[in-house]
């Protein structure tokens, strides 16, 4: 899961600011909750930018098996950066 943090930091460095990427992550998180997946396949989880199968929140069990860190943690890491 740490590769997302590295990719986020590299993207912010290339862009010159973390604000655009943080905004994009927030939008992806919002829309992922609005548009349901039809016939979700957990084998494709690594193709997503955000965690697609946990619904509205990360519980302890969900965090254990998640392939992506929570979006808010990624945004916080970007802004602290």
PDB file of N, CA and C in Angstrom:
ATOM      1  N   UNK A   1       0.802  -1.198   0.000  1.00  0.00           N
ATOM      2  CA  UNK A   1       0.000   0.000   0.000  1.00  0.00           C
ATOM      3  C   UNK A   1       0.842   1.258   0.000  1.00  0.00           C
ATOM      4  N   UNK A   2       2.104   1.141   0.333  1.00  0.00           N
ATOM      5  CA  UNK A   2       2.941   2.338   0.405  1.00  0.00           C
ATOM      6  C   UNK A   2       3.252   2.919  -0.973  1.00  0.00           C
ATOM      7  N   UNK A   3       3.100   2.137  -2.028  1.00  0.00           N
ATOM      8  CA  UNK A   3       3.415   2.663  -3.363  1.00  0.00           C
ATOM      9  C   UNK A   3       2.516   3.829  -3.755  1.00  0.00           C
ATOM     10  N   UNK A   4       1.273   3.845  -3.245  1.00  0.00           N
ATOM     11  CA  UNK A   4       0.385   4.961  -3.553  1.00  0.00           C
ATOM     12  C   UNK A   4       0.930   6.266  -2.981  1.00  0.00           C
ATOM     13  N   UNK A   5       1.488   6.207  -1.770  1.00  0.00           N
ATOM     14  CA  UNK A   5       2.057   7.412  -1.164  1.00  0.00           C
ATOM     15  C   UNK A   5       3.245   7.918  -1.975  1.00  0.00           C
ATOM     16  N   UNK A   6       4.080   7.006  -2.444  1.00  0.00           N
ATOM     17  CA  UNK A   6       5.243   7.391  -3.252  1.00  0.00           C
ATOM     18  C   UNK A   6       4.787   7.964  -4.585  1.00  0.00           C
ATOM     19  N   UNK A   7       3.810   7.317  -5.213  1.00  0.00           N
ATOM     20  CA  UNK A   7       3.297   7.811  -6.492  1.00  0.00           C
ATOM     21  C   UNK A   7       2.644   9.182  -6.326  1.00  0.00           C
ATOM     22  N   UNK A   8       1.917   9.363  -5.236  1.00  0.00           N
ATOM     23  CA  UNK A   8       1.298  10.664  -4.973  1.00  0.00           C
ATOM     24  C   UNK A   8       2.358  11.749  -4.804  1.00  0.00           C
ATOM     25  N   UNK A   9       3.387  11.463  -4.040  1.00  0.00           N
ATOM     26  CA  UNK A   9       4.455  12.442  -3.814  1.00  0.00           C
ATOM     27  C   UNK A   9       5.173  12.768  -5.117  1.00  0.00           C
ATOM     28  N   UNK A  10       5.438  11.754  -5.932  1.00  0.00           N
ATOM     29  CA  UNK A  10       6.091  11.990  -7.218  1.00  0.00           C
ATOM     30  C   UNK A  10       5.202  12.825  -8.136  1.00  0.00           C
ATOM     31  N   UNK A  11       3.913  12.524  -8.163  1.00  0.00           N
ATOM     32  CA  UNK A  11       2.980  13.297  -8.983  1.00  0.00           C
ATOM     33  C   UNK A  11       2.907  14.749  -8.551  1.00  0.00           C
ATOM     34  N   UNK A  12       2.869  14.978  -7.242  1.00  0.00           N
ATOM     35  CA  UNK A  12       2.840  16.354  -6.725  1.00  0.00           C
ATOM     36  C   UNK A  12       4.129  17.085  -7.063  1.00  0.00           C
ATOM     37  N   UNK A  13       5.242  16.374  -7.012  1.00  0.00           N
ATOM     38  CA  UNK A  13       6.531  16.984  -7.353  1.00  0.00           C
ATOM     39  C   UNK A  13       6.570  17.389  -8.825  1.00  0.00           C
ATOM     40  N   UNK A  14       6.075  16.519  -9.689  1.00  0.00           N
ATOM     41  CA  UNK A  14       6.046  16.823 -11.118  1.00  0.00           C
ATOM     42  C   UNK A  14       5.121  18.004 -11.400  1.00  0.00           C
ATOM     43  N   UNK A  15       3.967  18.016 -10.736  1.00  0.00           N
ATOM     44  CA  UNK A  15       2.985  19.084 -10.952  1.00  0.00           C
ATOM     45  C   UNK A  15       3.415  20.396 -10.314  1.00  0.00           C
ATOM     46  N   UNK A  16       4.300  20.328  -9.315  1.00  0.00           N
ATOM     47  CA  UNK A  16       4.766  21.534  -8.644  1.00  0.00           C
ATOM     48  C   UNK A  16       3.957  21.893  -7.408  1.00  0.00           C
ATOM     49  N   UNK A  17       2.831  21.208  -7.190  1.00  0.00           N
ATOM     50  CA  UNK A  17       1.972  21.490  -6.045  1.00  0.00           C
ATOM     51  C   UNK A  17       1.098  20.263  -5.773  1.00  0.00           C
ATOM     52  N   UNK A  18       0.827  19.977  -4.515  1.00  0.00           N
ATOM     53  CA  UNK A  18      -0.025  18.830  -4.203  1.00  0.00           C
ATOM     54  C   UNK A  18      -1.522  19.131  -4.307  1.00  0.00           C
ATOM     55  N   UNK A  19      -1.901  20.380  -4.476  1.00  0.00           N
ATOM     56  CA  UNK A  19      -3.307  20.766  -4.402  1.00  0.00           C
ATOM     57  C   UNK A  19      -4.172  20.140  -5.495  1.00  0.00           C
ATOM     58  N   UNK A  20      -3.686  20.104  -6.717  1.00  0.00           N
ATOM     59  CA  UNK A  20      -4.453  19.522  -7.812  1.00  0.00           C
ATOM     60  C   UNK A  20      -4.687  18.039  -7.619  1.00  0.00           C
ATOM     61  N   UNK A  21      -3.648  17.320  -7.205  1.00  0.00           N
ATOM     62  CA  UNK A  21      -3.773  15.880  -6.977  1.00  0.00           C
ATOM     63  C   UNK A  21      -4.689  15.603  -5.790  1.00  0.00           C
ATOM     64  N   UNK A  22      -4.576  16.394  -4.739  1.00  0.00           N
ATOM     65  CA  UNK A  22      -5.456  16.217  -3.580  1.00  0.00           C
ATOM     66  C   UNK A  22      -6.910  16.436  -3.981  1.00  0.00           C
ATOM     67  N   UNK A  23      -7.160  17.442  -4.790  1.00  0.00           N
ATOM     68  CA  UNK A  23      -8.513  17.709  -5.268  1.00  0.00           C
ATOM     69  C   UNK A  23      -9.033  16.551  -6.122  1.00  0.00           C
ATOM     70  N   UNK A  24      -8.189  16.029  -6.984  1.00  0.00           N
ATOM     71  CA  UNK A  24      -8.589  14.900  -7.831  1.00  0.00           C
ATOM     72  C   UNK A  24      -8.910  13.663  -6.990  1.00  0.00           C
ATOM     73  N   UNK A  25      -8.108  13.402  -5.966  1.00  0.00           N
ATOM     74  CA  UNK A  25      -8.376  12.262  -5.085  1.00  0.00           C
ATOM     75  C   UNK A  25      -9.706  12.424  -4.355  1.00  0.00           C
ATOM     76  N   UNK A  26     -10.002  13.638  -3.914  1.00  0.00           N
ATOM     77  CA  UNK A  26     -11.286  13.893  -3.246  1.00  0.00           C
ATOM     78  C   UNK A  26     -12.453  13.641  -4.194  1.00  0.00           C
ATOM     79  N   UNK A  27     -12.327  14.073  -5.432  1.00  0.00           N
ATOM     80  CA  UNK A  27     -13.382  13.856  -6.413  1.00  0.00           C
ATOM     81  C   UNK A  27     -13.567  12.374  -6.713  1.00  0.00           C
ATOM     82  N   UNK A  28     -12.465  11.652  -6.868  1.00  0.00           N
ATOM     83  CA  UNK A  28     -12.562  10.211  -7.116  1.00  0.00           C
ATOM     84  C   UNK A  28     -13.247   9.497  -5.952  1.00  0.00           C
ATOM     85  N   UNK A  29     -12.905   9.886  -4.746  1.00  0.00           N
ATOM     86  CA  UNK A  29     -13.524   9.295  -3.557  1.00  0.00           C
ATOM     87  C   UNK A  29     -15.028   9.569  -3.556  1.00  0.00           C
ATOM     88  N   UNK A  30     -15.400  10.798  -3.843  1.00  0.00           N
ATOM     89  CA  UNK A  30     -16.816  11.179  -3.866  1.00  0.00           C
ATOM     90  C   UNK A  30     -17.577  10.369  -4.918  1.00  0.00           C
ATOM     91  N   UNK A  31     -17.061  10.335  -6.140  1.00  0.00           N
ATOM     92  CA  UNK A  31     -17.763   9.644  -7.209  1.00  0.00           C
ATOM     93  C   UNK A  31     -17.784   8.137  -7.020  1.00  0.00           C
ATOM     94  N   UNK A  32     -16.780   7.586  -6.369  1.00  0.00           N
ATOM     95  CA  UNK A  32     -16.785   6.140  -6.134  1.00  0.00           C
ATOM     96  C   UNK A  32     -17.932   5.732  -5.222  1.00  0.00           C
ATOM     97  N   UNK A  33     -18.387   6.647  -4.396  1.00  0.00           N
ATOM     98  CA  UNK A  33     -19.507   6.363  -3.508  1.00  0.00           C
ATOM     99  C   UNK A  33     -20.855   6.612  -4.192  1.00  0.00           C
ATOM    100  N   UNK A  34     -20.848   7.366  -5.289  1.00  0.00           N
ATOM    101  CA  UNK A  34     -22.080   7.697  -5.994  1.00  0.00           C
ATOM    102  C   UNK A  34     -22.420   6.688  -7.089  1.00  0.00           C
ATOM    103  N   UNK A  35     -21.408   6.100  -7.684  1.00  0.00           N
ATOM    104  CA  UNK A  35     -21.615   5.207  -8.821  1.00  0.00           C
ATOM    105  C   UNK A  35     -21.262   3.784  -8.384  1.00  0.00           C
ATOM    106  N   UNK A  36     -22.268   2.920  -8.245  1.00  0.00           N
ATOM    107  CA  UNK A  36     -21.986   1.553  -7.780  1.00  0.00           C
ATOM    108  C   UNK A  36     -21.291   0.726  -8.870  1.00  0.00           C
ATOM    109  N   UNK A  37     -20.482  -0.213  -8.424  1.00  0.00           N
ATOM    110  CA  UNK A  37     -19.846  -1.150  -9.353  1.00  0.00           C
ATOM    111  C   UNK A  37     -20.842  -2.255  -9.688  1.00  0.00           C
ATOM    112  N   UNK A  38     -20.987  -2.548 -10.953  1.00  0.00           N
ATOM    113  CA  UNK A  38     -21.814  -3.669 -11.377  1.00  0.00           C
ATOM    114  C   UNK A  38     -20.897  -4.864 -11.566  1.00  0.00           C
ATOM    115  N   UNK A  39     -21.218  -5.959 -10.929  1.00  0.00           N
ATOM    116  CA  UNK A  39     -20.417  -7.182 -10.975  1.00  0.00           C
ATOM    117  C   UNK A  39     -18.963  -6.912 -10.570  1.00  0.00           C
ATOM    118  N   UNK A  40     -18.749  -6.419  -9.353  1.00  0.00           N
ATOM    119  CA  UNK A  40     -17.375  -6.138  -8.927  1.00  0.00           C
ATOM    120  C   UNK A  40     -16.529  -7.401  -8.879  1.00  0.00           C
ATOM    121  N   UNK A  41     -15.281  -7.268  -9.238  1.00  0.00           N
ATOM    122  CA  UNK A  41     -14.352  -8.384  -9.244  1.00  0.00           C
ATOM    123  C   UNK A  41     -13.129  -7.987  -8.418  1.00  0.00           C
ATOM    124  N   UNK A  42     -12.975  -8.535  -7.214  1.00  0.00           N
ATOM    125  CA  UNK A  42     -11.836  -8.156  -6.360  1.00  0.00           C
ATOM    126  C   UNK A  42     -10.469  -8.399  -6.994  1.00  0.00           C
ATOM    127  N   UNK A  43     -10.381  -9.268  -7.988  1.00  0.00           N
ATOM    128  CA  UNK A  43      -9.101  -9.507  -8.656  1.00  0.00           C
ATOM    129  C   UNK A  43      -8.640  -8.273  -9.430  1.00  0.00           C
ATOM    130  N   UNK A  44      -9.545  -7.353  -9.704  1.00  0.00           N
ATOM    131  CA  UNK A  44      -9.198  -6.141 -10.436  1.00  0.00           C
ATOM    132  C   UNK A  44      -8.942  -4.959  -9.504  1.00  0.00           C
ATOM    133  N   UNK A  45      -8.919  -5.197  -8.217  1.00  0.00           N
ATOM    134  CA  UNK A  45      -8.765  -4.137  -7.223  1.00  0.00           C
ATOM    135  C   UNK A  45      -7.515  -3.291  -7.450  1.00  0.00           C
ATOM    136  N   UNK A  46      -6.436  -3.911  -7.877  1.00  0.00           N
ATOM    137  CA  UNK A  46      -5.184  -3.174  -8.056  1.00  0.00           C
ATOM    138  C   UNK A  46      -5.230  -2.213  -9.245  1.00  0.00           C
ATOM    139  N   UNK A  47      -6.256  -2.280 -10.069  1.00  0.00           N
ATOM    140  CA  UNK A  47      -6.382  -1.379 -11.211  1.00  0.00           C
ATOM    141  C   UNK A  47      -7.041  -0.057 -10.841  1.00  0.00           C
ATOM    142  N   UNK A  48      -7.579   0.034  -9.639  1.00  0.00           N
ATOM    143  CA  UNK A  48      -8.272   1.234  -9.200  1.00  0.00           C
ATOM    144  C   UNK A  48      -7.305   2.208  -8.536  1.00  0.00           C
ATOM    145  N   UNK A  49      -7.671   3.491  -8.537  1.00  0.00           N
ATOM    146  CA  UNK A  49      -6.849   4.518  -7.897  1.00  0.00           C
ATOM    147  C   UNK A  49      -7.180   4.617  -6.412  1.00  0.00           C
ATOM    148  N   UNK A  50      -8.435   4.355  -6.074  1.00  0.00           N
ATOM    149  CA  UNK A  50      -8.874   4.358  -4.681  1.00  0.00           C
ATOM    150  C   UNK A  50      -9.487   3.002  -4.371  1.00  0.00           C
ATOM    151  N   UNK A  51      -9.666   2.706  -3.100  1.00  0.00           N
ATOM    152  CA  UNK A  51     -10.222   1.419  -2.670  1.00  0.00           C
ATOM    153  C   UNK A  51     -11.694   1.333  -3.092  1.00  0.00           C
ATOM    154  N   UNK A  52     -12.028   0.448  -4.032  1.00  0.00           N
ATOM    155  CA  UNK A  52     -13.379   0.434  -4.579  1.00  0.00           C
ATOM    156  C   UNK A  52     -14.390  -0.444  -3.840  1.00  0.00           C
ATOM    157  N   UNK A  53     -13.964  -1.323  -2.972  1.00  0.00           N
ATOM    158  CA  UNK A  53     -14.870  -2.336  -2.443  1.00  0.00           C
ATOM    159  C   UNK A  53     -15.274  -2.165  -0.987  1.00  0.00           C
ATOM    160  N   UNK A  54     -14.907  -1.068  -0.368  1.00  0.00           N
ATOM    161  CA  UNK A  54     -15.203  -0.938   1.056  1.00  0.00           C
ATOM    162  C   UNK A  54     -16.368  -0.017   1.369  1.00  0.00           C
ATOM    163  N   UNK A  55     -16.977   0.560   0.379  1.00  0.00           N
ATOM    164  CA  UNK A  55     -18.141   1.403   0.647  1.00  0.00           C
ATOM    165  C   UNK A  55     -17.765   2.696   1.328  1.00  0.00           C
ATOM    166  N   UNK A  56     -18.486   3.060   2.358  1.00  0.00           N
ATOM    167  CA  UNK A  56     -18.356   4.392   2.947  1.00  0.00           C
ATOM    168  C   UNK A  56     -17.226   4.550   3.952  1.00  0.00           C
ATOM    169  N   UNK A  57     -16.648   3.490   4.449  1.00  0.00           N
ATOM    170  CA  UNK A  57     -15.618   3.690   5.467  1.00  0.00           C
ATOM    171  C   UNK A  57     -14.672   2.517   5.570  1.00  0.00           C
ATOM    172  N   UNK A  58     -13.627   2.729   6.305  1.00  0.00           N
ATOM    173  CA  UNK A  58     -12.638   1.687   6.538  1.00  0.00           C
ATOM    174  C   UNK A  58     -12.815   1.201   7.972  1.00  0.00           C
ATOM    175  N   UNK A  59     -13.262  -0.035   8.134  1.00  0.00           N
ATOM    176  CA  UNK A  59     -13.267  -0.611   9.470  1.00  0.00           C
ATOM    177  C   UNK A  59     -11.969  -1.390   9.641  1.00  0.00           C
ATOM    178  N   UNK A  60     -11.753  -1.926  10.808  1.00  0.00           N
ATOM    179  CA  UNK A  60     -10.471  -2.593  11.086  1.00  0.00           C
ATOM    180  C   UNK A  60     -10.236  -3.773  10.147  1.00  0.00           C
ATOM    181  N   UNK A  61     -11.249  -4.572   9.913  1.00  0.00           N
ATOM    182  CA  UNK A  61     -11.088  -5.732   9.032  1.00  0.00           C
ATOM    183  C   UNK A  61     -10.887  -5.280   7.586  1.00  0.00           C
ATOM    184  N   UNK A  62     -11.642  -4.275   7.177  1.00  0.00           N
ATOM    185  CA  UNK A  62     -11.495  -3.759   5.816  1.00  0.00           C
ATOM    186  C   UNK A  62     -10.118  -3.195   5.562  1.00  0.00           C
ATOM    187  N   UNK A  63      -9.563  -2.491   6.534  1.00  0.00           N
ATOM    188  CA  UNK A  63      -8.213  -1.936   6.388  1.00  0.00           C
ATOM    189  C   UNK A  63      -7.173  -3.034   6.265  1.00  0.00           C
ATOM    190  N   UNK A  64      -7.398  -4.144   6.940  1.00  0.00           N
ATOM    191  CA  UNK A  64      -6.441  -5.235   6.900  1.00  0.00           C
ATOM    192  C   UNK A  64      -6.295  -5.802   5.491  1.00  0.00           C
ATOM    193  N   UNK A  65      -7.401  -5.903   4.775  1.00  0.00           N
ATOM    194  CA  UNK A  65      -7.387  -6.513   3.444  1.00  0.00           C
ATOM    195  C   UNK A  65      -7.391  -5.500   2.298  1.00  0.00           C
ATOM    196  N   UNK A  66      -7.436  -4.225   2.596  1.00  0.00           N
ATOM    197  CA  UNK A  66      -7.473  -3.207   1.553  1.00  0.00           C
ATOM    198  C   UNK A  66      -6.143  -3.145   0.809  1.00  0.00           C
ATOM    199  N   UNK A  67      -6.220  -2.937  -0.488  1.00  0.00           N
ATOM    200  CA  UNK A  67      -4.990  -2.788  -1.268  1.00  0.00           C
ATOM    201  C   UNK A  67      -4.583  -1.327  -1.412  1.00  0.00           C
ATOM    202  N   UNK A  68      -5.474  -0.415  -1.070  1.00  0.00           N
ATOM    203  CA  UNK A  68      -5.201   1.012  -1.160  1.00  0.00           C
ATOM    204  C   UNK A  68      -5.372   1.657   0.213  1.00  0.00           C
ATOM    205  N   UNK A  69      -4.530   2.620   0.555  1.00  0.00           N
ATOM    206  CA  UNK A  69      -4.732   3.334   1.818  1.00  0.00           C
ATOM    207  C   UNK A  69      -5.961   4.237   1.707  1.00  0.00           C
ATOM    208  N   UNK A  70      -6.556   4.595   2.830  1.00  0.00           N
ATOM    209  CA  UNK A  70      -7.702   5.508   2.784  1.00  0.00           C
ATOM    210  C   UNK A  70      -7.334   6.822   2.086  1.00  0.00           C
ATOM    211  N   UNK A  71      -8.252   7.338   1.324  1.00  0.00           N
ATOM    212  CA  UNK A  71      -8.010   8.554   0.550  1.00  0.00           C
ATOM    213  C   UNK A  71      -7.620   9.717   1.451  1.00  0.00           C
ATOM    214  N   UNK A  72      -8.259   9.838   2.614  1.00  0.00           N
ATOM    215  CA  UNK A  72      -7.931  10.953   3.515  1.00  0.00           C
ATOM    216  C   UNK A  72      -6.490  10.869   4.000  1.00  0.00           C
ATOM    217  N   UNK A  73      -5.970   9.666   4.210  1.00  0.00           N
ATOM    218  CA  UNK A  73      -4.565   9.524   4.611  1.00  0.00           C
ATOM    219  C   UNK A  73      -3.638   9.941   3.470  1.00  0.00           C
ATOM    220  N   UNK A  74      -4.011   9.590   2.245  1.00  0.00           N
ATOM    221  CA  UNK A  74      -3.203   9.984   1.090  1.00  0.00           C
ATOM    222  C   UNK A  74      -3.185  11.498   0.927  1.00  0.00           C
ATOM    223  N   UNK A  75      -4.345  12.121   1.101  1.00  0.00           N
ATOM    224  CA  UNK A  75      -4.422  13.577   0.974  1.00  0.00           C
ATOM    225  C   UNK A  75      -3.614  14.253   2.085  1.00  0.00           C
ATOM    226  N   UNK A  76      -3.731  13.731   3.307  1.00  0.00           N
ATOM    227  CA  UNK A  76      -2.969  14.304   4.419  1.00  0.00           C
ATOM    228  C   UNK A  76      -1.466  14.203   4.168  1.00  0.00           C
ATOM    229  N   UNK A  77      -1.014  13.037   3.682  1.00  0.00           N
ATOM    230  CA  UNK A  77       0.408  12.857   3.387  1.00  0.00           C
ATOM    231  C   UNK A  77       0.869  13.822   2.281  1.00  0.00           C
ATOM    232  N   UNK A  78       0.021  14.017   1.288  1.00  0.00           N
ATOM    233  CA  UNK A  78       0.347  14.955   0.209  1.00  0.00           C
ATOM    234  C   UNK A  78       0.539  16.368   0.749  1.00  0.00           C
ATOM    235  N   UNK A  79      -0.399  16.805   1.564  1.00  0.00           N
ATOM    236  CA  UNK A  79      -0.374  18.180   2.055  1.00  0.00           C
ATOM    237  C   UNK A  79       0.753  18.409   3.071  1.00  0.00           C
ATOM    238  N   UNK A  80       1.146  17.358   3.781  1.00  0.00           N
ATOM    239  CA  UNK A  80       2.259  17.484   4.728  1.00  0.00           C
ATOM    240  C   UNK A  80       3.600  17.416   4.025  1.00  0.00           C
ATOM    241  N   UNK A  81       3.590  16.818   2.853  1.00  0.00           N
ATOM    242  CA  UNK A  81       4.666  16.583   2.118  1.00  0.00           C
ATOM    243  C   UNK A  81       5.910  16.678   1.712  1.00  0.00           C
TER     244      UNK A  81
END
